[in-house]
Amino acid sequence: MTSNTVISARDLSLTFETNDGPVHALKGVNLEIEKGDFVSFIGPSGCGKTTFLRCMADLEHPTGGTITVNGVSPQEARRARAYGYVFQAAGLYPWRSIGGNIRLPLEIMGYDKAEQARRVKEVLSLVDLAGFEQKFPWQLSGGMQQRASIARALAFDADLLLMDEPFGALDEIVRDHLNEQLLHLWDSTHKTICFVTHSIPEAVYLSTKIVVMSPRPGRITDVIESPLPRQRPLDIRDTPEFIEIAHRVRDGLRAGHGDEV
Amino acid sequence: MRNLVPVLTVVAVIFAIWYAAAIVLNAPWAHNKAERAGTELTFSELVADTWSQNKPKLPAPHQVGAELWKTTGEMVANGRGFSKRSLIYHSWITFSATGLGFVLGTALGIALAIGIVYNRTMDMSVMPWVIASQTIPILAIAPMIIVVLNAVGISGLLPKAMISMYLSFFPVVVGMVKGLRSPGPMQLDQMRTWNATPAQTFWKLRLPSSMPYLFTSLKIGMAASLVGAIVGELPTGAVAGLGARLLAGSYYGQTIQIWSALIMAATLAAVLVGLIGMIQRMVLKRMGMA
């Protein structure tokens, strides 16, 4: 583990006790994530990708192994507000304006009014929503709402961004656009991003590191370091390198599925 | 105003049934009178009599209307709107107990709901008692509350308000427990990721989320509160209030007085509940939850 390691998981397991016996959501997971990485977690439902993300966020508690975030336990990292978490649904409060929603974590964390206003303006322009501060969530499209929720996660300037299928509910055109914006954001803010997704093209397009997972028990089957450059126009998806990586991801997913039958 | 026609139709039907029932119910007395006078009643005479008796079994709507006007509008016109014979005065007495009981009941209901949501012991123990409290007939417990409070030197407005409170806290507890628990797991997780304190989660998430539930409860609570205040006036020998008017009316067989007090109580309830409905619409619209 170097000083640049953001996430370090060692033999991490998590078993849920259910009425039908134990469910191994995660088993023997080892992973290191370096500062500035864009890491995608991909795999079928039940492979533990969301559970893994929730372990990093201290929303689930591993039953075995160790995990550190910024060198400390996830709980300490959460208390230090070390990460921003973007959920699958935007989850904006209808009674707050867009600005008010982004201000919410800042209010909770005790920033003063002037600083709140400054940061709201800053992150709104970062997600290309400048001028929408006074609007209410219902006045925005689904894609814009999700961008607002990303702005909210960025507002308190945590170095780590955890995203759980943030674009899963959006149509493909909006999704492409948001992917492009997200890459731009990652490039300009130098954040570390962990991104859970179902989509192979999305994972390959966005990531510097792709973690392929498989279910029963949830585990990592392949970790692919992407050779693609940091600057990625959308049409990079038609290059042979891109298609080759996508192939490898698909093979990893199929292998993970194969040994269950 | 496209509701106007159906509403008026229903009102017309109610009036028709009411007038017909007045004829049927008051006819024996009219026949009795005629028999003693040794005369025979034609149908139109019968109708005229049944709709204008002094102490009818069922007063006709226009008799109640006239009594209502006599005890409200006319007294206001004579500058005696707040005299002890005015229904406005009696409504005010009942309303003050209703209002105080409603405020107390709402406060108690919200406090209990917060306790139930945030405290596991209360969650397990309080709800059965809350439900049990409502299975006791209010008519049975009201005199005891009055007597006990009188014995410790509390009389006047407060005992009646306590009975109102007893009835109105229940819908608030039930509604607010549901309302405060309405934020989903995702919203609560989100608060956790920001390391929010329980107080912050309450003020910024749980309380605003519970508003639609609160207002629905408040409407039921307000109606229950009014019933409580009227019931509280019955066993106390109260000299003022709509309940006292009902009781006095039944002592002296003044059915017209009873009915006008009933109509007044219904109007008061409609106005109070309507007021909450208006505030509800305004608040929820502003909160984007309408």
XYZ file of C-alpha atoms in Angstrom, chain A residues 54 58-59 61 78-79 81 83 87 89 91 93-95 104-105 107-109 152 156, chain B residues 185-187 189-197 200 204-205 208-209 286-289:
42
model
C -21.509 0.424 0.262
C -19.607 2.514 5.671
C -23.230 1.772 4.744
C -20.230 -3.698 7.531
C -17.328 8.755 6.557
C -17.059 10.874 9.708
C -16.707 13.318 5.007
C -16.422 10.814 -0.049
C -27.287 7.011 -5.653
C -32.038 7.878 -8.074
C -33.266 11.779 -4.542
C -35.940 17.014 -1.978
C -39.015 18.414 -3.736
C -39.368 21.187 -1.164
C -28.162 20.589 2.086
C -24.916 18.679 2.799
C -25.671 23.073 5.880
C -25.272 19.728 7.615
C -21.496 20.089 7.599
C -24.561 17.808 -4.507
C -18.210 19.525 -0.125
C -33.716 3.773 2.955
C -31.866 5.655 0.221
C -32.662 9.056 1.712
C -28.379 6.337 3.746
C -27.689 9.629 2.057
C -27.938 11.458 5.383
C -25.525 8.869 6.783
C -22.977 9.507 4.050
C -22.985 13.156 5.104
C -22.556 12.080 8.720
C -25.693 14.003 9.688
C -26.753 14.011 13.343
C -30.330 17.194 11.448
C -34.098 18.489 7.305
C -35.580 15.181 6.153
C -40.573 17.968 5.964
C -41.354 14.500 4.552
C -45.006 25.519 -1.845
C -43.162 22.353 -0.835
C -43.684 20.775 -4.259
C -45.542 17.853 -2.675
